[in-house]
CSV table of C-alpha atoms and ligand atoms in Angstrom, one decimal:
chain,number,residue,atom,x,y,z
U,1,MET,CA,0.0,0.0,0.0
U,2,ALA,CA,1.1,3.6,-0.6
U,3,GLU,CA,2.1,5.9,2.2
U,4,ILE,CA,-0.6,8.6,2.9
U,5,GLY,CA,0.6,11.9,4.4
U,6,THR,CA,0.8,15.6,4.1
U,7,ASP,CA,4.5,16.0,3.4
U,8,ILE,CA,4.7,18.4,0.4
U,9,GLN,CA,8.5,18.2,0.4
U,10,TYR,CA,8.4,14.4,0.0
U,11,ALA,CA,5.9,14.7,-2.8
U,12,LYS,CA,8.0,17.3,-4.5
U,13,THR,CA,11.2,15.1,-4.2
U,14,LEU,CA,9.4,12.1,-5.8
U,15,LEU,CA,8.0,14.3,-8.6
U,16,GLU,CA,11.5,15.8,-9.3
U,17,GLN,CA,12.8,12.2,-9.5
U,18,GLY,CA,10.3,11.5,-12.2
U,19,GLU,CA,8.0,9.5,-10.1
U,20,VAL,CA,4.2,9.7,-9.9
U,21,VAL,CA,2.3,10.9,-6.8
U,22,ALA,CA,-1.4,11.1,-6.0
U,23,ILE,CA,-2.4,14.6,-5.3
U,24,PRO,CA,-5.6,16.2,-3.9
U,25,THR,CA,-7.7,18.7,-5.9
U,26,GLU,CA,-11.0,20.2,-5.1
U,27,THR,CA,-12.6,18.0,-7.8
U,28,VAL,CA,-11.1,14.5,-7.5
U,29,TYR,CA,-7.7,13.1,-6.6
U,30,GLY,CA,-5.2,13.2,-9.5
U,31,LEU,CA,-2.3,10.9,-10.4
U,32,ALA,CA,0.4,13.5,-11.0
U,33,GLY,CA,3.8,13.5,-12.8
U,34,ASN,CA,6.1,16.0,-14.5
U,35,ALA,CA,4.1,17.1,-17.6
U,36,LEU,CA,7.3,18.0,-19.5
U,37,ASN,CA,9.0,14.6,-18.8
U,38,VAL,CA,7.9,11.8,-21.2
U,39,SER,CA,9.1,9.1,-18.9
U,40,SER,CA,7.0,10.4,-16.0
U,41,VAL,CA,3.9,10.8,-18.3
U,42,THR,CA,4.5,7.2,-19.5
U,43,LYS,CA,4.3,6.0,-15.9
U,44,ILE,CA,0.9,7.8,-15.4
U,45,PHE,CA,-0.5,5.9,-18.4
U,46,GLU,CA,0.9,2.6,-17.1
U,47,VAL,CA,-0.3,3.0,-13.5
U,48,LYS,CA,-3.8,3.8,-14.7
U,49,ASN,CA,-3.8,1.3,-17.5
U,50,ARG,CA,-5.0,4.1,-19.7
U,51,PRO,CA,-4.9,4.0,-23.5
U,52,HIS,CA,-2.6,6.5,-25.1
U,53,PHE,CA,-5.4,8.1,-27.2
U,54,ASP,CA,-6.8,9.7,-24.0
U,55,PRO,CA,-5.0,13.0,-23.3
U,56,LEU,CA,-4.1,14.3,-19.9
U,57,ILE,CA,-4.9,17.6,-18.2
U,58,VAL,CA,-1.9,19.8,-17.3
U,59,HIS,CA,-2.1,21.5,-13.9
U,60,VAL,CA,-0.5,24.9,-13.3
U,61,SER,CA,-0.5,27.5,-10.5
U,62,ASP,CA,-1.9,30.5,-12.3
U,63,ILE,CA,-2.8,32.1,-15.7
U,64,GLU,CA,0.7,33.5,-16.2
U,65,THR,CA,2.2,30.0,-16.0
U,66,ALA,CA,-0.5,28.6,-18.3
U,67,GLN,CA,0.6,31.2,-20.8
U,68,THR,CA,4.1,29.7,-21.0
U,69,TYR,CA,2.6,26.4,-22.4
U,70,VAL,CA,0.0,27.7,-24.9
U,71,THR,CA,0.4,29.9,-28.0
U,72,ASN,CA,-2.8,31.9,-27.5
U,73,ILE,CA,-5.6,32.4,-24.9
U,74,PRO,CA,-8.8,33.5,-26.7
U,75,GLU,CA,-10.7,36.3,-25.0
U,76,PRO,CA,-13.5,34.2,-23.6
U,77,ALA,CA,-11.0,31.7,-22.2
U,78,ARG,CA,-9.1,34.6,-20.4
U,79,ARG,CA,-12.4,35.8,-18.9
U,80,LEU,CA,-13.3,32.3,-17.7
U,81,ALA,CA,-9.8,31.8,-16.2
U,82,GLU,CA,-9.8,35.1,-14.5
U,83,GLN,CA,-13.2,34.4,-13.0
U,84,PHE,CA,-12.9,30.7,-12.1
U,85,TRP,CA,-9.2,29.8,-11.6
U,86,PRO,CA,-8.2,28.4,-9.3
U,87,GLY,CA,-11.2,26.1,-9.7
U,88,PRO,CA,-13.0,23.2,-11.4
U,89,LEU,CA,-12.5,24.5,-15.0
U,90,THR,CA,-10.2,22.9,-17.7
U,91,LEU,CA,-9.5,25.0,-20.8
U,92,LEU,CA,-8.5,23.4,-24.1
U,93,LEU,CA,-5.9,25.8,-25.6
U,94,PRO,CA,-3.5,25.7,-28.5
U,95,ARG,CA,-0.3,24.1,-27.1
U,96,LYS,CA,3.3,25.0,-27.4
U,97,ARG,CA,5.7,22.2,-28.6
U,98,ILE,CA,7.2,22.0,-25.1
U,99,ILE,CA,4.1,20.0,-24.0
U,100,PRO,CA,4.9,16.4,-25.2
U,101,ASP,CA,2.7,14.7,-27.8
U,102,LEU,CA,2.0,12.0,-25.2
U,103,VAL,CA,0.3,14.5,-22.9
U,104,THR,CA,-2.1,15.7,-25.6
U,105,SER,CA,-2.4,12.4,-27.6
U,106,GLY,CA,-1.0,14.3,-30.5
U,107,MET,CA,-3.7,16.9,-30.5
U,108,ASN,CA,-2.9,20.6,-31.1
U,109,THR,CA,-4.7,21.7,-27.9
U,110,VAL,CA,-3.7,21.0,-24.3
U,111,GLY,CA,-6.1,20.8,-21.4
U,112,ILE,CA,-5.0,23.3,-18.7
U,113,ARG,CA,-6.3,23.7,-15.3
U,114,CYS,CA,-5.4,25.6,-12.1
U,115,PRO,CA,-6.7,23.4,-9.3
U,116,ASN,CA,-8.0,24.9,-6.0
U,117,HIS,CA,-6.5,22.9,-3.2
U,118,PRO,CA,-4.1,24.5,-0.7
U,119,LEU,CA,-1.6,21.6,-0.6
U,120,THR,CA,-1.5,21.1,-4.4
U,121,ARG,CA,-1.3,24.9,-5.0
U,122,GLN,CA,1.7,25.0,-2.7
U,123,LEU,CA,3.2,22.0,-4.5
U,124,LEU,CA,2.7,23.6,-7.9
U,125,HIS,CA,4.1,26.9,-6.7
U,126,GLU,CA,7.3,25.2,-5.6
U,127,LEU,CA,7.8,22.9,-8.6
U,128,PRO,CA,9.7,24.2,-11.7
U,129,PHE,CA,7.3,22.2,-14.0
U,130,PRO,CA,3.6,21.7,-14.4
U,131,LEU,CA,1.8,18.5,-13.4
U,132,ALA,CA,0.0,16.2,-15.8
U,133,ALA,CA,-2.7,14.5,-13.8
U,134,PRO,CA,-5.7,12.4,-14.8
U,135,SER,CA,-8.0,11.2,-12.1
U,136,ALA,CA,-6.2,8.7,-9.8
U,137,ASN,CA,-8.3,5.6,-10.7
U,138,PRO,CA,-7.9,2.7,-13.1
U,139,PHE,CA,-9.2,3.7,-16.6
U,140,GLY,CA,-12.9,3.6,-16.9
U,141,TYR,CA,-13.7,3.3,-13.1
U,142,VAL,CA,-15.2,5.9,-10.8
U,143,SER,CA,-12.9,8.8,-9.8
U,144,PRO,CA,-11.4,8.9,-6.3
U,145,THR,CA,-12.5,11.6,-3.8
U,146,THR,CA,-10.5,10.5,-0.7
U,147,PRO,CA,-6.9,9.2,-0.2
U,148,GLN,CA,-8.4,5.8,0.8
U,149,HIS,CA,-10.2,5.5,-2.6
U,150,VAL,CA,-6.8,6.0,-4.3
U,151,ASN,CA,-5.0,3.5,-2.0
U,152,GLU,CA,-7.6,0.8,-2.6
U,153,GLN,CA,-7.0,0.7,-6.3
U,154,LEU,CA,-3.5,2.1,-7.0
U,155,GLY,CA,-1.8,1.7,-3.6
U,156,ASN,CA,0.4,-1.1,-4.8
U,157,LYS,CA,1.6,0.9,-7.8
U,158,ILE,CA,2.5,4.2,-6.3
U,159,ALA,CA,4.7,5.3,-3.4
U,160,TYR,CA,2.9,8.3,-2.0
U,161,ILE,CA,-0.6,9.9,-1.7
U,162,LEU,CA,-0.7,13.5,-0.6
U,163,ASP,CA,-3.6,13.7,1.9
U,164,GLY,CA,-5.8,16.7,1.4
U,165,GLY,CA,-8.9,15.1,2.9
U,166,PRO,CA,-12.1,14.5,1.1
U,167,CYS,CA,-12.6,16.6,-2.1
U,168,SER,CA,-14.8,19.6,-1.7
U,169,VAL,CA,-16.4,19.5,-5.1
U,170,GLY,CA,-16.4,15.8,-5.7
U,171,ILE,CA,-16.9,15.7,-9.4
U,172,GLU,CA,-14.3,16.3,-12.2
U,173,SER,CA,-13.6,19.7,-13.8
U,174,THR,CA,-15.8,21.1,-16.5
U,175,ILE,CA,-13.9,21.0,-19.9
U,176,VAL,CA,-14.3,24.0,-22.1
U,177,GLY,CA,-12.8,24.5,-25.6
U,178,PHE,CA,-13.0,27.2,-28.2
U,179,ASP,CA,-14.0,26.5,-31.8
U,180,ASP,CA,-13.4,29.7,-33.8
U,181,ASP,CA,-15.8,32.1,-32.0
U,182,VAL,CA,-17.8,29.4,-30.2
U,183,THR,CA,-17.3,28.4,-26.6
U,184,VAL,CA,-17.9,24.6,-26.3
U,185,ILE,CA,-18.4,22.5,-23.2
U,186,TYR,CA,-16.9,19.0,-23.8
U,187,ARG,CA,-17.4,17.6,-20.3
U,188,MET,CA,-20.0,18.8,-17.7
U,189,GLY,CA,-18.3,19.1,-14.3
U,190,GLY,CA,-17.8,21.0,-11.1
U,191,LEU,CA,-18.4,24.4,-12.7
U,192,SER,CA,-22.0,24.6,-13.9
U,193,LEU,CA,-23.3,25.6,-17.3
U,194,GLU,CA,-25.1,28.5,-15.8
U,195,GLN,CA,-21.8,29.8,-14.2
U,196,ILE,CA,-20.0,29.5,-17.5
U,197,GLU,CA,-22.7,31.2,-19.5
U,198,ALA,CA,-22.8,34.1,-17.1
U,199,VAL,CA,-19.1,34.9,-18.1
U,200,ALA,CA,-18.8,33.5,-21.7
U,201,GLY,CA,-22.3,34.2,-23.0
U,202,THR,CA,-23.9,31.5,-25.1
U,203,VAL,CA,-22.0,28.2,-25.1
U,204,LEU,CA,-22.5,25.0,-27.1
U,205,VAL,CA,-22.7,21.8,-25.1
U,206,GLN,CA,-21.0,18.8,-26.8
U,207,ALA,CA,-20.7,16.7,-23.8
U,208,HIS,CA,-22.8,13.9,-25.2
U,209,SER,CA,-21.4,10.4,-25.6
U,210,SER,CA,-20.1,9.0,-28.8
U,211,SER,CA,-17.9,6.1,-29.8
U,212,ASN,CA,-15.3,8.3,-31.4
U,213,PRO,CA,-15.1,11.2,-28.9
U,214,LYS,CA,-13.0,14.3,-29.2
U,215,ALA,CA,-12.4,13.9,-25.4
U,216,PRO,CA,-12.4,10.3,-24.3
U,217,GLY,CA,-14.0,11.7,-21.1
U,218,GLN,CA,-17.0,11.7,-23.4
U,219,LEU,CA,-16.8,7.9,-23.8
U,220,LYS,CA,-20.3,6.5,-23.1
U,221,SER,CA,-19.3,3.8,-20.7
U,222,HIS,CA,-17.0,5.5,-18.3
U,223,TYR,CA,-17.0,6.5,-14.6
U,224,ALA,CA,-18.6,3.0,-14.1
U,225,PRO,CA,-18.8,1.0,-10.9
U,226,ALA,CA,-18.6,-2.8,-11.2
U,227,LYS,CA,-22.3,-3.3,-10.3
U,228,LYS,CA,-25.0,-2.9,-13.0
U,229,VAL,CA,-26.5,0.6,-12.8
U,230,ILE,CA,-30.1,1.1,-13.8
U,231,ILE,CA,-31.8,4.5,-14.1
U,232,GLY,CA,-35.5,5.2,-13.6
U,233,ALA,CA,-38.1,6.1,-11.0
U,234,ILE,CA,-37.1,4.0,-7.9
U,235,GLU,CA,-40.7,2.9,-7.2
U,236,ASP,CA,-41.1,1.5,-10.7
U,237,LEU,CA,-37.6,-0.1,-10.7
U,238,LEU,CA,-38.5,-1.9,-7.4
U,239,GLN,CA,-41.4,-3.6,-9.3
U,240,GLN,CA,-38.8,-5.2,-11.6
U,241,TYR,CA,-35.7,-5.7,-9.5
U,242,PRO,CA,-35.6,-7.5,-6.1
U,243,ALA,CA,-35.2,-5.1,-3.2
U,244,HIS,CA,-32.9,-7.5,-1.3
U,245,THR,CA,-30.3,-7.5,-4.0
U,246,SER,CA,-30.6,-3.9,-5.2
U,247,GLY,CA,-28.8,-0.8,-3.9
U,248,LEU,CA,-30.8,2.4,-4.1
U,249,LEU,CA,-29.2,5.8,-5.0
U,250,THR,CA,-31.6,8.7,-4.4
U,251,PHE,CA,-31.3,12.5,-4.3
U,252,GLN,CA,-33.5,13.0,-1.2
U,253,ALA,CA,-35.9,10.2,-0.9
U,254,ASP,CA,-35.6,7.6,2.0
U,255,PHE,CA,-36.7,4.1,1.1
U,256,ASN,CA,-35.6,2.6,4.4
U,257,SER,CA,-33.4,0.1,2.6
U,258,PRO,CA,-30.1,-1.2,4.2
U,259,PHE,CA,-28.6,-0.7,0.8
U,260,GLN,CA,-29.5,2.9,0.1
U,261,PHE,CA,-27.5,6.0,-0.3
U,262,ILE,CA,-29.2,9.4,-0.1
U,263,LEU,CA,-27.0,12.0,-1.9
U,264,SER,CA,-28.4,15.1,-0.1
U,265,PRO,CA,-31.4,14.8,2.3
U,266,SER,CA,-31.8,18.6,2.1
U,267,GLY,CA,-31.8,18.6,-1.7
U,268,ASN,CA,-28.5,20.5,-2.1
U,269,LEU,CA,-26.8,19.7,-5.5
U,270,GLU,CA,-23.3,20.6,-4.2
U,271,GLU,CA,-23.6,18.2,-1.4
U,272,ALA,CA,-24.9,15.5,-3.8
U,273,ALA,CA,-21.8,16.0,-6.0
U,274,GLN,CA,-19.5,15.6,-3.0
U,275,ASN,CA,-21.1,12.3,-2.1
U,276,LEU,CA,-21.7,10.8,-5.5
U,277,PHE,CA,-18.4,8.8,-6.1
U,278,THR,CA,-18.2,7.7,-2.4
U,279,ALA,CA,-21.8,6.3,-2.9
U,280,LEU,CA,-21.0,4.5,-6.1
U,281,ARG,CA,-17.9,2.9,-4.6
U,282,ALA,CA,-19.8,1.9,-1.4
U,283,PHE,CA,-22.3,0.0,-3.5
U,284,ASP,CA,-19.6,-2.0,-5.1
U,285,LYS,CA,-18.8,-3.4,-1.7
U,286,MET,CA,-22.4,-4.3,-0.8
U,287,PRO,CA,-24.0,-7.7,-1.3
U,288,ILE,CA,-26.2,-6.5,-4.2
U,289,ASP,CA,-26.4,-7.1,-7.9
U,290,TYR,CA,-27.9,-3.8,-9.1
U,291,ILE,CA,-27.7,-0.1,-8.3
U,292,LEU,CA,-31.1,1.5,-8.9
U,293,VAL,CA,-30.7,5.2,-9.5
U,294,GLU,CA,-32.9,8.2,-10.0
U,295,LEU,CA,-31.7,11.2,-11.9
U,296,LEU,CA,-31.4,14.6,-10.2
U,297,PRO,CA,-32.9,17.9,-11.4
U,298,GLU,CA,-31.2,18.9,-14.7
U,299,ALA,CA,-29.8,22.2,-13.5
U,300,GLY,CA,-26.6,23.4,-11.9
U,301,LEU,CA,-24.3,20.6,-10.8
U,302,GLY,CA,-27.3,18.2,-11.4
U,303,ARG,CA,-26.3,18.2,-15.1
U,304,ALA,CA,-22.8,16.9,-14.3
U,305,ILE,CA,-24.1,14.4,-11.8
U,306,ASN,CA,-26.7,13.0,-14.3
U,307,ASP,CA,-24.0,12.8,-16.9
U,308,ARG,CA,-21.9,10.6,-14.7
U,309,LEU,CA,-24.9,8.5,-13.7
U,310,ARG,CA,-25.9,8.0,-17.4
U,311,ARG,CA,-22.3,6.9,-18.3
U,312,ALA,CA,-22.2,4.6,-15.3
U,313,ALA,CA,-25.3,3.0,-16.6
U,314,ALA,CA,-24.2,2.7,-20.2
U,315,ILE,CA,-23.4,-0.8,-21.5
U,316,GLU,CA,-20.6,0.1,-23.9
X,1,TXA,O1,-11.1,17.5,-12.3
X,1,TXA,C1,-10.3,17.0,-13.1
X,1,TXA,O2,-10.3,17.4,-14.3
X,1,TXA,C2,-9.4,15.9,-12.7
X,1,TXA,C3,-8.4,16.5,-11.7
X,1,TXA,C4,-7.4,15.5,-11.3
X,1,TXA,O3,-7.8,17.6,-12.2
X,1,TXA,N1,-8.8,15.3,-13.8
X,1,TXA,C5,-9.4,14.5,-14.6
X,1,TXA,O4,-8.6,14.0,-15.6
X,1,TXA,O5,-10.6,14.3,-14.6
X,1,TXA,P1,-9.0,12.8,-16.5
X,1,TXA,O6,-7.8,12.4,-17.3
X,1,TXA,O7,-9.6,11.7,-15.7
X,1,TXA,O8,-10.0,13.4,-17.5
X,1,TXA,C6,-9.6,14.4,-18.4
X,1,TXA,C7,-10.4,14.4,-19.6
X,1,TXA,C8,-10.1,13.2,-20.4
X,1,TXA,O9,-11.3,12.6,-20.8
X,1,TXA,C9,-9.5,13.7,-21.7
X,1,TXA,O10,-9.9,13.1,-22.8
X,1,TXA,C10,-9.8,15.2,-21.7
X,1,TXA,O11,-9.9,15.5,-20.4
X,1,TXA,N2,-8.8,16.0,-22.4
X,1,TXA,C11,-7.6,16.3,-21.9
X,1,TXA,N3,-6.9,17.0,-22.8
X,1,TXA,C12,-7.7,17.2,-23.8
X,1,TXA,C13,-7.5,17.8,-25.1
X,1,TXA,N4,-6.4,18.4,-25.5
X,1,TXA,N5,-8.6,17.8,-26.0
X,1,TXA,C14,-9.7,17.1,-25.6
X,1,TXA,N6,-9.9,16.5,-24.4
X,1,TXA,C15,-8.9,16.5,-23.6
X,2,MG,MG1,-10.7,10.2,-15.3
């Protein structure tokens, strides 16, 4: 198992040696390595068992640093970064050649984000290079929101997990790109559509699934627990699936089941997002065959939560 601790200097030393380290962010835990070092980036892909066609997000400490890795920051991107960085927003920007092909899967854009977690901000501030970091889970599985989640799945493959406690947002960053004059959301995430529209004006949402995605985070079957996830009205689903082998994932409703998880009894979407991945992981450990799920209101973070639930339910 990996060591879990709050020693930023140790994390820094490992990263400088080209090793990978799990780091906390406000969204989910990341599996970090030196983004400018091909051998470190290769280790990230190996540990996650991630296909090379799936590009990585590069984490920086501020807009000025981001500027050194991209050729241009379009006006709406600058406004979004000024408003929401540090925060759960990834911008797809035209990359400079210093970012290795492996990081971007050969694409001309690089995903850049300034994460909002005090430990990781300090780490980035002290390091002379940016950190490539995908979510710290095996490819295709649910993202980790605690150091324990990381340790359970990757603990035998990495040396150190920087412990920043449970993630405050709990769902991955929103990915935004710029196609000519159009602002495009490629992945719904911890920054809501409404928040982005308030700064960037009208945006196009292309976060739907497809078998040949621009961002593999758009892959239909992704973020998936091991148990079969079925979406619908819980009352109706309980007519079709046996209650004693079904987990129930609800927004607010209490079904008095030993296998239920209520995301937010008070109906708060931020709280629901914080709890989502812990709930999906907990179901995988319960003696059940199915996870019966109801969708949340399609507004604010509800959109990103529903997106993850739909992908968790997708067959392929
Ligand atoms: O909140 C987050 O974004 C977390 C934390 C650790 O920062 N990271 C994360 O990384 O979720 P990952 O690798 O699990 O998901 C990143 C998604 C991938 O689906 C990838 O395809 C997409 O971002 N992506 C990265 N660079 C891209 C690019 N240049 N063009 C299109 N999609 C890109
Ligand atoms: Mg991921």
